JSON list of C-alpha atoms and ligand atoms in Angstrom, two decimals:
[
{"chain": "A", "resi": 1153, "resn": "UNK", "atom": "CA", "xyz": [50.74, -171.25, 54.23]},
{"chain": "A", "resi": 1154, "resn": "UNK", "atom": "CA", "xyz": [54.21, -169.76, 53.81]},
{"chain": "A", "resi": 1155, "resn": "UNK", "atom": "CA", "xyz": [56.98, -171.90, 52.36]},
{"chain": "A", "resi": 1156, "resn": "UNK", "atom": "CA", "xyz": [58.85, -173.73, 55.06]},
{"chain": "A", "resi": 1157, "resn": "UNK", "atom": "CA", "xyz": [61.12, -176.66, 55.59]},
{"chain": "A", "resi": 1158, "resn": "UNK", "atom": "CA", "xyz": [58.51, -179.38, 55.54]},
{"chain": "A", "resi": 1159, "resn": "UNK", "atom": "CA", "xyz": [60.18, -182.47, 56.89]},
{"chain": "A", "resi": 1160, "resn": "UNK", "atom": "CA", "xyz": [58.42, -185.75, 57.64]},
{"chain": "A", "resi": 1161, "resn": "UNK", "atom": "CA", "xyz": [60.03, -187.43, 60.63]},
{"chain": "A", "resi": 1162, "resn": "UNK", "atom": "CA", "xyz": [60.42, -191.13, 61.40]},
{"chain": "A", "resi": 1163, "resn": "UNK", "atom": "CA", "xyz": [61.63, -193.21, 64.34]},
{"chain": "A", "resi": 1164, "resn": "UNK", "atom": "CA", "xyz": [63.86, -191.43, 66.85]},
{"chain": "A", "resi": 1165, "resn": "UNK", "atom": "CA", "xyz": [63.74, -188.20, 64.88]},
{"chain": "A", "resi": 1166, "resn": "UNK", "atom": "CA", "xyz": [59.93, -188.26, 65.04]},
{"chain": "A", "resi": 1167, "resn": "UNK", "atom": "CA", "xyz": [59.99, -188.85, 68.79]},
{"chain": "A", "resi": 1168, "resn": "UNK", "atom": "CA", "xyz": [62.48, -185.98, 69.29]},
{"chain": "A", "resi": 1169, "resn": "UNK", "atom": "CA", "xyz": [60.36, -183.62, 67.18]},
{"chain": "A", "resi": 1170, "resn": "UNK", "atom": "CA", "xyz": [57.24, -184.60, 69.15]},
{"chain": "A", "resi": 1171, "resn": "UNK", "atom": "CA", "xyz": [59.03, -184.16, 72.46]},
{"chain": "A", "resi": 1172, "resn": "UNK", "atom": "CA", "xyz": [60.33, -180.71, 71.42]},
{"chain": "A", "resi": 1173, "resn": "UNK", "atom": "CA", "xyz": [56.92, -179.60, 70.29]},
{"chain": "A", "resi": 1174, "resn": "UNK", "atom": "CA", "xyz": [55.23, -180.71, 73.53]},
{"chain": "A", "resi": 1175, "resn": "UNK", "atom": "CA", "xyz": [57.83, -179.19, 75.86]},
{"chain": "A", "resi": 1176, "resn": "UNK", "atom": "CA", "xyz": [57.83, -175.94, 73.84]},
{"chain": "A", "resi": 1177, "resn": "UNK", "atom": "CA", "xyz": [54.16, -175.72, 74.74]},
{"chain": "A", "resi": 1178, "resn": "UNK", "atom": "CA", "xyz": [55.03, -175.97, 78.43]},
{"chain": "A", "resi": 1179, "resn": "UNK", "atom": "CA", "xyz": [53.84, -179.57, 78.77]},
{"chain": "A", "resi": 1180, "resn": "UNK", "atom": "CA", "xyz": [55.92, -182.35, 80.27]},
{"chain": "A", "resi": 1181, "resn": "UNK", "atom": "CA", "xyz": [57.19, -185.31, 78.27]},
{"chain": "A", "resi": 1182, "resn": "UNK", "atom": "CA", "xyz": [56.46, -187.96, 80.88]},
{"chain": "A", "resi": 1183, "resn": "UNK", "atom": "CA", "xyz": [57.34, -191.67, 80.63]},
{"chain": "A", "resi": 1184, "resn": "UNK", "atom": "CA", "xyz": [53.66, -192.45, 80.12]},
{"chain": "A", "resi": 1185, "resn": "UNK", "atom": "CA", "xyz": [53.31, -189.88, 77.36]},
{"chain": "A", "resi": 1186, "resn": "UNK", "atom": "CA", "xyz": [56.41, -191.26, 75.68]},
{"chain": "A", "resi": 1187, "resn": "UNK", "atom": "CA", "xyz": [55.06, -194.82, 75.93]},
{"chain": "A", "resi": 1188, "resn": "UNK", "atom": "CA", "xyz": [51.77, -193.72, 74.33]},
{"chain": "A", "resi": 1189, "resn": "UNK", "atom": "CA", "xyz": [53.58, -191.83, 71.59]},
{"chain": "A", "resi": 1190, "resn": "UNK", "atom": "CA", "xyz": [55.90, -194.78, 70.84]},
{"chain": "A", "resi": 1191, "resn": "UNK", "atom": "CA", "xyz": [52.95, -197.16, 70.64]},
{"chain": "A", "resi": 1192, "resn": "UNK", "atom": "CA", "xyz": [51.03, -194.78, 68.37]},
{"chain": "A", "resi": 1193, "resn": "UNK", "atom": "CA", "xyz": [54.01, -194.14, 66.08]},
{"chain": "A", "resi": 1194, "resn": "UNK", "atom": "CA", "xyz": [54.77, -197.87, 65.92]},
{"chain": "A", "resi": 1195, "resn": "UNK", "atom": "CA", "xyz": [51.29, -198.87, 64.85]},
{"chain": "A", "resi": 1196, "resn": "UNK", "atom": "CA", "xyz": [51.62, -198.12, 61.15]},
{"chain": "A", "resi": 1197, "resn": "UNK", "atom": "CA", "xyz": [47.88, -197.66, 60.75]},
{"chain": "A", "resi": 1198, "resn": "UNK", "atom": "CA", "xyz": [45.25, -195.66, 62.63]},
{"chain": "A", "resi": 1199, "resn": "UNK", "atom": "CA", "xyz": [44.93, -196.90, 66.22]},
{"chain": "A", "resi": 1200, "resn": "UNK", "atom": "CA", "xyz": [42.17, -196.40, 68.79]},
{"chain": "A", "resi": 1201, "resn": "UNK", "atom": "CA", "xyz": [42.76, -195.53, 72.44]},
{"chain": "A", "resi": 1202, "resn": "UNK", "atom": "CA", "xyz": [42.00, -199.21, 73.19]},
{"chain": "A", "resi": 1203, "resn": "UNK", "atom": "CA", "xyz": [44.60, -200.43, 70.68]},
{"chain": "A", "resi": 1204, "resn": "UNK", "atom": "CA", "xyz": [47.19, -198.13, 72.26]},
{"chain": "A", "resi": 1205, "resn": "UNK", "atom": "CA", "xyz": [46.23, -199.09, 75.83]},
{"chain": "A", "resi": 1206, "resn": "UNK", "atom": "CA", "xyz": [46.66, -202.75, 74.93]},
{"chain": "A", "resi": 1207, "resn": "UNK", "atom": "CA", "xyz": [50.04, -202.13, 73.32]},
{"chain": "A", "resi": 1208, "resn": "UNK", "atom": "CA", "xyz": [51.34, -200.02, 76.24]},
{"chain": "A", "resi": 1209, "resn": "UNK", "atom": "CA", "xyz": [50.03, -202.57, 78.76]},
{"chain": "A", "resi": 1210, "resn": "UNK", "atom": "CA", "xyz": [51.88, -205.31, 76.91]},
{"chain": "A", "resi": 1211, "resn": "UNK", "atom": "CA", "xyz": [55.11, -203.29, 76.67]},
{"chain": "A", "resi": 1212, "resn": "UNK", "atom": "CA", "xyz": [55.05, -202.31, 80.35]},
{"chain": "A", "resi": 1213, "resn": "UNK", "atom": "CA", "xyz": [53.68, -205.54, 81.78]},
{"chain": "A", "resi": 1214, "resn": "UNK", "atom": "CA", "xyz": [50.94, -203.75, 83.70]},
{"chain": "A", "resi": 1215, "resn": "UNK", "atom": "CA", "xyz": [47.40, -202.77, 82.87]},
{"chain": "A", "resi": 1216, "resn": "UNK", "atom": "CA", "xyz": [47.02, -199.26, 81.49]},
{"chain": "A", "resi": 1217, "resn": "UNK", "atom": "CA", "xyz": [43.47, -197.92, 81.29]},
{"chain": "A", "resi": 1218, "resn": "UNK", "atom": "CA", "xyz": [42.14, -196.78, 77.89]},
{"chain": "A", "resi": 1219, "resn": "UNK", "atom": "CA", "xyz": [40.81, -193.68, 79.64]},
{"chain": "A", "resi": 1220, "resn": "UNK", "atom": "CA", "xyz": [44.24, -192.38, 80.58]},
{"chain": "A", "resi": 1221, "resn": "UNK", "atom": "CA", "xyz": [45.49, -193.16, 77.08]},
{"chain": "A", "resi": 1222, "resn": "UNK", "atom": "CA", "xyz": [42.53, -191.27, 75.65]},
{"chain": "A", "resi": 1223, "resn": "UNK", "atom": "CA", "xyz": [43.42, -188.15, 77.68]},
{"chain": "A", "resi": 1224, "resn": "UNK", "atom": "CA", "xyz": [47.00, -188.27, 76.41]},
{"chain": "A", "resi": 1225, "resn": "UNK", "atom": "CA", "xyz": [45.84, -188.73, 72.81]},
{"chain": "A", "resi": 1226, "resn": "UNK", "atom": "CA", "xyz": [43.59, -185.72, 73.27]},
{"chain": "A", "resi": 1227, "resn": "UNK", "atom": "CA", "xyz": [46.57, -183.66, 74.46]},
{"chain": "A", "resi": 1228, "resn": "UNK", "atom": "CA", "xyz": [48.60, -184.95, 71.49]},
{"chain": "A", "resi": 1229, "resn": "UNK", "atom": "CA", "xyz": [45.91, -183.86, 69.04]},
{"chain": "A", "resi": 1230, "resn": "UNK", "atom": "CA", "xyz": [45.70, -180.40, 70.62]},
{"chain": "A", "resi": 1231, "resn": "UNK", "atom": "CA", "xyz": [49.49, -180.12, 70.49]},
{"chain": "A", "resi": 1232, "resn": "UNK", "atom": "CA", "xyz": [49.84, -181.29, 66.84]},
{"chain": "A", "resi": 1233, "resn": "UNK", "atom": "CA", "xyz": [51.59, -184.52, 67.87]},
{"chain": "A", "resi": 1234, "resn": "UNK", "atom": "CA", "xyz": [48.77, -186.72, 66.60]},
{"chain": "A", "resi": 1235, "resn": "UNK", "atom": "CA", "xyz": [45.92, -186.46, 64.14]},
{"chain": "A", "resi": 1236, "resn": "UNK", "atom": "CA", "xyz": [42.46, -188.00, 64.35]},
{"chain": "A", "resi": 1237, "resn": "UNK", "atom": "CA", "xyz": [41.43, -190.01, 61.31]},
{"chain": "A", "resi": 1238, "resn": "UNK", "atom": "CA", "xyz": [37.68, -189.43, 61.60]},
{"chain": "A", "resi": 1239, "resn": "UNK", "atom": "CA", "xyz": [36.41, -192.09, 59.21]},
{"chain": "A", "resi": 1240, "resn": "UNK", "atom": "CA", "xyz": [38.53, -194.73, 60.97]},
{"chain": "A", "resi": 1241, "resn": "UNK", "atom": "CA", "xyz": [37.59, -193.38, 64.42]},
{"chain": "A", "resi": 1242, "resn": "UNK", "atom": "CA", "xyz": [41.27, -193.62, 65.35]},
{"chain": "A", "resi": 1243, "resn": "UNK", "atom": "CA", "xyz": [44.57, -191.76, 65.64]},
{"chain": "A", "resi": 1244, "resn": "UNK", "atom": "CA", "xyz": [47.91, -191.59, 63.86]},
{"chain": "A", "resi": 1245, "resn": "UNK", "atom": "CA", "xyz": [51.16, -189.96, 64.95]},
{"chain": "A", "resi": 1246, "resn": "UNK", "atom": "CA", "xyz": [51.71, -186.66, 63.15]},
{"chain": "A", "resi": 1247, "resn": "UNK", "atom": "CA", "xyz": [54.92, -186.90, 61.13]},
{"chain": "A", "resi": 1248, "resn": "UNK", "atom": "CA", "xyz": [55.37, -183.13, 61.21]},
{"chain": "A", "resi": 1249, "resn": "UNK", "atom": "CA", "xyz": [54.72, -182.05, 64.82]},
{"chain": "A", "resi": 1250, "resn": "UNK", "atom": "CA", "xyz": [56.56, -178.77, 64.18]},
{"chain": "A", "resi": 1251, "resn": "UNK", "atom": "CA", "xyz": [54.25, -177.43, 61.45]},
{"chain": "A", "resi": 1252, "resn": "UNK", "atom": "CA", "xyz": [50.52, -177.12, 61.06]},
{"chain": "A", "resi": 1253, "resn": "UNK", "atom": "CA", "xyz": [48.63, -178.48, 58.07]},
{"chain": "A", "resi": 1254, "resn": "UNK", "atom": "CA", "xyz": [45.16, -179.74, 57.32]},
{"chain": "A", "resi": 1255, "resn": "UNK", "atom": "CA", "xyz": [46.46, -183.26, 56.70]},
{"chain": "A", "resi": 1256, "resn": "UNK", "atom": "CA", "xyz": [44.76, -185.38, 54.06]},
{"chain": "A", "resi": 1257, "resn": "UNK", "atom": "CA", "xyz": [44.43, -189.13, 54.64]},
{"chain": "A", "resi": 1258, "resn": "UNK", "atom": "CA", "xyz": [44.05, -191.91, 52.08]},
{"chain": "A", "resi": 1259, "resn": "UNK", "atom": "CA", "xyz": [42.61, -194.95, 53.86]},
{"chain": "A", "resi": 1260, "resn": "UNK", "atom": "CA", "xyz": [42.60, -198.43, 52.34]},
{"chain": "A", "resi": 1261, "resn": "UNK", "atom": "CA", "xyz": [39.27, -200.19, 52.96]},
{"chain": "A", "resi": 1262, "resn": "UNK", "atom": "CA", "xyz": [40.95, -203.59, 52.52]},
{"chain": "A", "resi": 1263, "resn": "UNK", "atom": "CA", "xyz": [44.06, -203.48, 54.73]},
{"chain": "A", "resi": 1264, "resn": "UNK", "atom": "CA", "xyz": [43.54, -200.28, 56.75]},
{"chain": "A", "resi": 1265, "resn": "UNK", "atom": "CA", "xyz": [46.87, -198.84, 55.60]},
{"chain": "A", "resi": 1266, "resn": "UNK", "atom": "CA", "xyz": [46.64, -195.05, 55.78]},
{"chain": "A", "resi": 1267, "resn": "UNK", "atom": "CA", "xyz": [48.73, -192.69, 53.70]},
{"chain": "A", "resi": 1268, "resn": "UNK", "atom": "CA", "xyz": [49.22, -189.12, 54.81]},
{"chain": "A", "resi": 1269, "resn": "UNK", "atom": "CA", "xyz": [49.61, -186.28, 52.32]},
{"chain": "A", "resi": 1270, "resn": "UNK", "atom": "CA", "xyz": [49.71, -182.51, 52.69]},
{"chain": "A", "resi": 1271, "resn": "UNK", "atom": "CA", "xyz": [48.27, -180.27, 50.01]},
{"chain": "A", "resi": 1272, "resn": "UNK", "atom": "CA", "xyz": [47.75, -176.79, 51.41]},
{"chain": "A", "resi": 1273, "resn": "UNK", "atom": "CA", "xyz": [46.33, -175.53, 48.11]},
{"chain": "A", "resi": 1274, "resn": "UNK", "atom": "CA", "xyz": [43.55, -178.10, 48.32]},
{"chain": "A", "resi": 1275, "resn": "UNK", "atom": "CA", "xyz": [42.76, -177.57, 52.01]},
{"chain": "A", "resi": 1276, "resn": "UNK", "atom": "CA", "xyz": [42.88, -173.76, 51.62]},
{"chain": "A", "resi": 1277, "resn": "UNK", "atom": "CA", "xyz": [40.37, -174.19, 48.79]},
{"chain": "A", "resi": 1278, "resn": "UNK", "atom": "CA", "xyz": [38.07, -176.10, 51.15]},
{"chain": "A", "resi": 1279, "resn": "UNK", "atom": "CA", "xyz": [38.45, -173.41, 53.81]},
{"chain": "A", "resi": 1280, "resn": "UNK", "atom": "CA", "xyz": [37.68, -170.69, 51.25]},
{"chain": "A", "resi": 1281, "resn": "UNK", "atom": "CA", "xyz": [34.66, -172.55, 49.91]},
{"chain": "A", "resi": 1282, "resn": "UNK", "atom": "CA", "xyz": [33.36, -172.84, 53.49]},
{"chain": "A", "resi": 1283, "resn": "UNK", "atom": "CA", "xyz": [34.00, -169.14, 54.11]},
{"chain": "A", "resi": 1284, "resn": "UNK", "atom": "CA", "xyz": [32.15, -168.37, 50.86]},
{"chain": "A", "resi": 1285, "resn": "UNK", "atom": "CA", "xyz": [29.13, -170.15, 52.33]},
{"chain": "A", "resi": 1286, "resn": "UNK", "atom": "CA", "xyz": [29.39, -168.02, 55.46]},
{"chain": "A", "resi": 1287, "resn": "UNK", "atom": "CA", "xyz": [30.89, -170.86, 57.45]},
{"chain": "A", "resi": 1288, "resn": "UNK", "atom": "CA", "xyz": [33.96, -170.52, 59.65]},
{"chain": "A", "resi": 1289, "resn": "UNK", "atom": "CA", "xyz": [36.04, -173.68, 59.13]},
{"chain": "A", "resi": 1290, "resn": "UNK", "atom": "CA", "xyz": [37.84, -174.88, 62.25]},
{"chain": "A", "resi": 1291, "resn": "UNK", "atom": "CA", "xyz": [39.26, -178.05, 60.82]},
{"chain": "A", "resi": 1292, "resn": "UNK", "atom": "CA", "xyz": [38.59, -179.29, 57.32]},
{"chain": "A", "resi": 1293, "resn": "UNK", "atom": "CA", "xyz": [38.54, -183.08, 57.31]},
{"chain": "A", "resi": 1294, "resn": "UNK", "atom": "CA", "xyz": [39.67, -184.51, 53.98]},
{"chain": "A", "resi": 1295, "resn": "UNK", "atom": "CA", "xyz": [39.78, -188.29, 53.94]},
{"chain": "A", "resi": 1296, "resn": "UNK", "atom": "CA", "xyz": [39.71, -190.53, 50.90]},
{"chain": "A", "resi": 1297, "resn": "UNK", "atom": "CA", "xyz": [38.59, -194.17, 51.19]},
{"chain": "A", "resi": 1298, "resn": "UNK", "atom": "CA", "xyz": [39.60, -196.72, 48.62]},
{"chain": "A", "resi": 1299, "resn": "UNK", "atom": "CA", "xyz": [42.30, -199.28, 47.81]},
{"chain": "A", "resi": 1300, "resn": "UNK", "atom": "CA", "xyz": [46.01, -198.81, 48.40]},
{"chain": "A", "resi": 1301, "resn": "UNK", "atom": "CA", "xyz": [48.63, -199.67, 45.78]},
{"chain": "A", "resi": 1302, "resn": "UNK", "atom": "CA", "xyz": [49.26, -203.09, 47.34]},
{"chain": "A", "resi": 1303, "resn": "UNK", "atom": "CA", "xyz": [45.61, -204.13, 47.55]},
{"chain": "A", "resi": 1304, "resn": "UNK", "atom": "CA", "xyz": [44.49, -202.96, 44.12]},
{"chain": "B", "resi": 1444, "resn": "ZN", "atom": "ZN1", "xyz": [54.95, -178.32, 56.93]},
{"chain": "B", "resi": 1445, "resn": "ZN", "atom": "ZN1", "xyz": [50.26, -183.48, 57.30]},
{"chain": "B", "resi": 1446, "resn": "ZN", "atom": "ZN1", "xyz": [45.50, -201.88, 51.28]}
]
């Protein structure tokens, strides 16, 4: 991947970057989508559609179905606003909605804390190894389970 200004967003700046990315793709940034994004970004660790539905229901004082949250999360993943952490069966907000990477996740088995790193050299190596085996890689999943700095 070419060199670019790789900036990890937080808080309001993350929400703005996500909103820009989604609207650039011709999708609307609705109140519901914003509520789901805020809940996801506020979680701090991978969250399931049920976790998010519960959080949004609590924040809005009305029941929000996990199904509608799931559809929004799906749109977020397709739009690079969220990433799926496969081994946790859950989602995290993507801190760089404006640029594409095969994100690498370090997941603590003790506290669930998930650290996100980008190493394009490593993920390109995985893609090349797959290509060498005659396999067309759509999405390399690189997740490392273990103990975070605080738990070890
Ligand atoms: Zn980047
Ligand atoms: Zn990343
Ligand atoms: Zn931990």
